[in-house]
Amino acid sequence: IANEIVIKEDRPELGCVNMRVGFHSGPVVASVVGNTNPRFCLFGDTVNTSSRMESTSEANRIHLSEDAADLLVLQTPYAQLSCRGKIS
């Protein structure tokens, strides 16, 4: 579990890792951007939605959109999900 991993072994005062995850499913456009230092990038509303979900998620939680949750339940029926409710 991530929140039990110490950030730096020799500096325990820094605490443990905290993660926030935003997860959405939908269409994206992918491209390699840059000449000197090329990077693989994703673009589109799906990426923007995931980013907003990550920024509003609770620490050490995975925040799924309804679309992503529906797909997850189809593929993994035993997944335990709890509804957080609508986020404004």
Short mmCIF file of N, CA and C in Angstrom, two decimals:
data_model
loop_
_atom_site.label_atom_id
_atom_site.label_comp_id
_atom_site.label_asym_id
_atom_site.label_seq_id
_atom_site.Cartn_x
_atom_site.Cartn_y
_atom_site.Cartn_z
N ILE A 1 0.86 -1.17 0.00
CA ILE A 1 0.00 0.00 0.00
C ILE A 1 0.90 1.23 0.00
N ALA A 2 0.61 2.15 -0.93
CA ALA A 2 1.48 3.31 -1.15
C ALA A 2 1.66 4.17 0.09
N ASN A 3 0.59 4.40 0.85
CA ASN A 3 0.70 5.32 1.99
C ASN A 3 1.47 4.72 3.16
N GLU A 4 2.02 3.52 3.00
CA GLU A 4 2.89 2.92 4.00
C GLU A 4 4.36 2.94 3.57
N ILE A 5 4.63 3.44 2.35
CA ILE A 5 5.99 3.49 1.82
C ILE A 5 6.62 4.82 2.23
N VAL A 6 7.75 4.74 2.92
CA VAL A 6 8.47 5.93 3.36
C VAL A 6 9.09 6.60 2.13
N ILE A 7 8.96 7.92 2.04
CA ILE A 7 9.48 8.67 0.90
C ILE A 7 10.99 8.49 0.78
N LYS A 8 11.70 8.63 1.91
CA LYS A 8 13.15 8.49 1.91
C LYS A 8 13.54 7.76 3.19
N GLU A 9 14.18 6.61 3.02
CA GLU A 9 14.53 5.76 4.17
C GLU A 9 15.35 6.52 5.22
N ASP A 10 16.30 7.33 4.78
CA ASP A 10 17.17 8.03 5.72
C ASP A 10 16.57 9.35 6.24
N ARG A 11 15.33 9.68 5.78
CA ARG A 11 14.66 10.90 6.26
C ARG A 11 13.20 10.59 6.57
N PRO A 12 12.94 9.81 7.63
CA PRO A 12 11.56 9.41 7.95
C PRO A 12 10.64 10.60 8.27
N GLU A 13 11.21 11.75 8.61
CA GLU A 13 10.39 12.92 8.92
C GLU A 13 9.63 13.43 7.68
N LEU A 14 10.06 13.00 6.49
CA LEU A 14 9.36 13.39 5.26
C LEU A 14 8.02 12.67 5.12
N GLY A 15 7.83 11.61 5.88
CA GLY A 15 6.55 10.90 5.86
C GLY A 15 6.47 9.84 4.78
N CYS A 16 5.24 9.48 4.45
CA CYS A 16 4.98 8.41 3.49
C CYS A 16 4.37 8.97 2.21
N VAL A 17 4.37 8.13 1.19
CA VAL A 17 3.81 8.50 -0.11
C VAL A 17 2.30 8.66 0.00
N ASN A 18 1.77 9.71 -0.59
CA ASN A 18 0.33 9.92 -0.72
C ASN A 18 0.02 10.06 -2.20
N MET A 19 -0.99 9.32 -2.67
CA MET A 19 -1.34 9.35 -4.08
C MET A 19 -2.80 9.75 -4.26
N ARG A 20 -3.07 10.42 -5.38
CA ARG A 20 -4.44 10.70 -5.82
C ARG A 20 -4.51 10.25 -7.27
N VAL A 21 -5.59 9.56 -7.63
CA VAL A 21 -5.73 9.05 -8.99
C VAL A 21 -7.09 9.43 -9.55
N GLY A 22 -7.10 9.97 -10.76
CA GLY A 22 -8.33 10.24 -11.50
C GLY A 22 -8.39 9.28 -12.68
N PHE A 23 -9.51 8.60 -12.87
CA PHE A 23 -9.63 7.54 -13.87
C PHE A 23 -10.91 7.75 -14.65
N HIS A 24 -10.77 7.96 -15.96
CA HIS A 24 -11.92 8.14 -16.84
C HIS A 24 -11.67 7.33 -18.11
N SER A 25 -12.72 6.94 -18.79
CA SER A 25 -12.59 6.16 -20.01
C SER A 25 -13.29 6.88 -21.15
N GLY A 26 -12.60 6.99 -22.28
CA GLY A 26 -13.18 7.65 -23.43
C GLY A 26 -12.15 7.85 -24.52
N PRO A 27 -12.52 8.53 -25.59
CA PRO A 27 -11.60 8.71 -26.73
C PRO A 27 -10.49 9.72 -26.42
N VAL A 28 -9.32 9.45 -26.98
CA VAL A 28 -8.17 10.35 -26.86
C VAL A 28 -7.44 10.40 -28.20
N VAL A 29 -6.62 11.41 -28.35
CA VAL A 29 -5.70 11.50 -29.48
C VAL A 29 -4.30 11.39 -28.91
N ALA A 30 -3.47 10.55 -29.51
CA ALA A 30 -2.11 10.34 -29.03
C ALA A 30 -1.12 10.82 -30.07
N SER A 31 -0.01 11.40 -29.59
CA SER A 31 1.01 11.89 -30.51
C SER A 31 2.34 12.01 -29.77
N VAL A 32 3.42 11.98 -30.54
CA VAL A 32 4.75 12.27 -30.00
C VAL A 32 5.01 13.75 -30.26
N VAL A 33 5.36 14.48 -29.20
CA VAL A 33 5.55 15.92 -29.29
C VAL A 33 7.00 16.26 -28.96
N GLY A 34 7.61 17.10 -29.78
CA GLY A 34 8.96 17.58 -29.53
C GLY A 34 10.00 16.92 -30.42
N ASN A 35 11.07 17.67 -30.69
CA ASN A 35 12.17 17.16 -31.51
C ASN A 35 13.38 16.82 -30.66
N THR A 36 13.80 17.74 -29.81
CA THR A 36 14.98 17.53 -28.98
C THR A 36 14.73 16.48 -27.92
N ASN A 37 13.58 16.59 -27.26
CA ASN A 37 13.22 15.67 -26.19
C ASN A 37 11.79 15.17 -26.45
N PRO A 38 11.62 14.24 -27.39
CA PRO A 38 10.26 13.82 -27.75
C PRO A 38 9.54 13.12 -26.60
N ARG A 39 8.24 13.40 -26.50
CA ARG A 39 7.41 12.81 -25.45
C ARG A 39 6.11 12.32 -26.05
N PHE A 40 5.64 11.21 -25.53
CA PHE A 40 4.35 10.67 -25.94
C PHE A 40 3.28 11.37 -25.13
N CYS A 41 2.29 11.97 -25.80
CA CYS A 41 1.26 12.74 -25.11
C CYS A 41 -0.13 12.28 -25.52
N LEU A 42 -1.07 12.43 -24.59
CA LEU A 42 -2.48 12.17 -24.85
C LEU A 42 -3.23 13.49 -24.76
N PHE A 43 -4.21 13.67 -25.66
CA PHE A 43 -5.00 14.90 -25.70
C PHE A 43 -6.48 14.55 -25.77
N GLY A 44 -7.32 15.44 -25.28
CA GLY A 44 -8.75 15.30 -25.45
C GLY A 44 -9.51 15.49 -24.16
N ASP A 45 -10.84 15.50 -24.29
CA ASP A 45 -11.71 15.70 -23.13
C ASP A 45 -11.53 14.61 -22.08
N THR A 46 -11.24 13.40 -22.51
CA THR A 46 -11.03 12.30 -21.57
C THR A 46 -9.85 12.59 -20.65
N VAL A 47 -8.78 13.11 -21.21
CA VAL A 47 -7.59 13.46 -20.41
C VAL A 47 -7.92 14.60 -19.46
N ASN A 48 -8.64 15.60 -19.95
CA ASN A 48 -9.02 16.73 -19.10
C ASN A 48 -9.92 16.29 -17.95
N THR A 49 -10.87 15.40 -18.25
CA THR A 49 -11.76 14.89 -17.20
C THR A 49 -10.97 14.13 -16.16
N SER A 50 -10.05 13.27 -16.59
CA SER A 50 -9.21 12.53 -15.64
C SER A 50 -8.40 13.46 -14.76
N SER A 51 -7.87 14.50 -15.36
CA SER A 51 -7.07 15.47 -14.60
C SER A 51 -7.90 16.17 -13.54
N ARG A 52 -9.11 16.59 -13.92
CA ARG A 52 -9.99 17.25 -12.94
C ARG A 52 -10.38 16.28 -11.83
N MET A 53 -10.59 15.03 -12.19
CA MET A 53 -10.96 14.04 -11.18
C MET A 53 -9.80 13.81 -10.20
N GLU A 54 -8.59 13.76 -10.73
CA GLU A 54 -7.41 13.59 -9.86
C GLU A 54 -7.29 14.76 -8.90
N SER A 55 -7.50 15.97 -9.39
CA SER A 55 -7.31 17.15 -8.54
C SER A 55 -8.38 17.28 -7.46
N THR A 56 -9.54 16.64 -7.65
CA THR A 56 -10.59 16.70 -6.63
C THR A 56 -10.70 15.41 -5.83
N SER A 57 -9.83 14.44 -6.12
CA SER A 57 -9.92 13.16 -5.40
C SER A 57 -9.35 13.28 -3.99
N GLU A 58 -9.71 12.33 -3.17
CA GLU A 58 -9.18 12.28 -1.81
C GLU A 58 -7.83 11.58 -1.84
N ALA A 59 -6.97 11.91 -0.89
CA ALA A 59 -5.64 11.29 -0.83
C ALA A 59 -5.77 9.79 -0.65
N ASN A 60 -4.91 9.06 -1.36
CA ASN A 60 -4.83 7.60 -1.29
C ASN A 60 -6.12 6.92 -1.74
N ARG A 61 -6.83 7.55 -2.67
CA ARG A 61 -8.05 6.99 -3.23
C ARG A 61 -7.99 7.05 -4.75
N ILE A 62 -8.72 6.17 -5.42
CA ILE A 62 -8.86 6.20 -6.87
C ILE A 62 -10.25 6.73 -7.17
N HIS A 63 -10.31 7.83 -7.92
CA HIS A 63 -11.58 8.49 -8.24
C HIS A 63 -11.94 8.10 -9.68
N LEU A 64 -13.01 7.33 -9.85
CA LEU A 64 -13.46 6.88 -11.17
C LEU A 64 -14.68 7.66 -11.62
N SER A 65 -14.75 7.91 -12.92
CA SER A 65 -15.98 8.47 -13.47
C SER A 65 -17.01 7.34 -13.57
N GLU A 66 -18.26 7.71 -13.78
CA GLU A 66 -19.30 6.70 -13.92
C GLU A 66 -19.03 5.79 -15.12
N ASP A 67 -18.54 6.38 -16.24
CA ASP A 67 -18.20 5.58 -17.42
C ASP A 67 -17.12 4.56 -17.11
N ALA A 68 -16.07 4.99 -16.42
CA ALA A 68 -14.97 4.08 -16.08
C ALA A 68 -15.43 3.02 -15.09
N ALA A 69 -16.28 3.40 -14.14
CA ALA A 69 -16.78 2.43 -13.15
C ALA A 69 -17.63 1.36 -13.84
N ASP A 70 -18.47 1.77 -14.80
CA ASP A 70 -19.29 0.81 -15.54
C ASP A 70 -18.42 -0.20 -16.28
N LEU A 71 -17.37 0.28 -16.94
CA LEU A 71 -16.46 -0.62 -17.66
C LEU A 71 -15.71 -1.54 -16.70
N LEU A 72 -15.29 -1.01 -15.57
CA LEU A 72 -14.57 -1.82 -14.59
C LEU A 72 -15.45 -2.94 -14.05
N VAL A 73 -16.70 -2.63 -13.76
CA VAL A 73 -17.63 -3.65 -13.24
C VAL A 73 -17.89 -4.72 -14.29
N LEU A 74 -17.97 -4.32 -15.57
CA LEU A 74 -18.16 -5.30 -16.64
C LEU A 74 -16.98 -6.27 -16.72
N GLN A 75 -15.76 -5.74 -16.60
CA GLN A 75 -14.56 -6.55 -16.75
C GLN A 75 -14.15 -7.25 -15.47
N THR A 76 -14.49 -6.66 -14.33
CA THR A 76 -14.11 -7.21 -13.02
C THR A 76 -15.30 -7.11 -12.08
N PRO A 77 -16.27 -8.04 -12.21
CA PRO A 77 -17.50 -7.94 -11.42
C PRO A 77 -17.28 -7.96 -9.91
N TYR A 78 -16.17 -8.53 -9.44
CA TYR A 78 -15.92 -8.62 -8.01
C TYR A 78 -15.23 -7.37 -7.44
N ALA A 79 -14.97 -6.37 -8.28
CA ALA A 79 -14.33 -5.13 -7.80
C ALA A 79 -15.26 -4.44 -6.79
N GLN A 80 -14.70 -3.99 -5.70
CA GLN A 80 -15.49 -3.32 -4.67
C GLN A 80 -15.39 -1.81 -4.87
N LEU A 81 -16.50 -1.21 -5.28
CA LEU A 81 -16.56 0.22 -5.52
C LEU A 81 -17.55 0.85 -4.56
N SER A 82 -17.27 2.08 -4.16
CA SER A 82 -18.23 2.83 -3.36
C SER A 82 -18.44 4.19 -4.00
N CYS A 83 -19.68 4.63 -4.02
CA CYS A 83 -20.04 5.89 -4.67
C CYS A 83 -19.72 7.06 -3.73
N ARG A 84 -19.00 8.01 -4.27
CA ARG A 84 -18.67 9.20 -3.50
C ARG A 84 -19.74 10.26 -3.69
N GLY A 85 -20.53 10.13 -4.74
CA GLY A 85 -21.57 11.10 -5.04
C GLY A 85 -21.11 12.11 -6.08
N LYS A 86 -21.97 13.01 -6.44
CA LYS A 86 -21.65 14.02 -7.46
C LYS A 86 -20.69 15.05 -6.88
N ILE A 87 -19.73 15.45 -7.69
CA ILE A 87 -18.75 16.47 -7.32
C ILE A 87 -19.05 17.71 -8.15
N SER A 88 -19.16 18.85 -7.51
CA SER A 88 -19.46 20.07 -8.27
C SER A 88 -18.20 20.79 -8.68
#
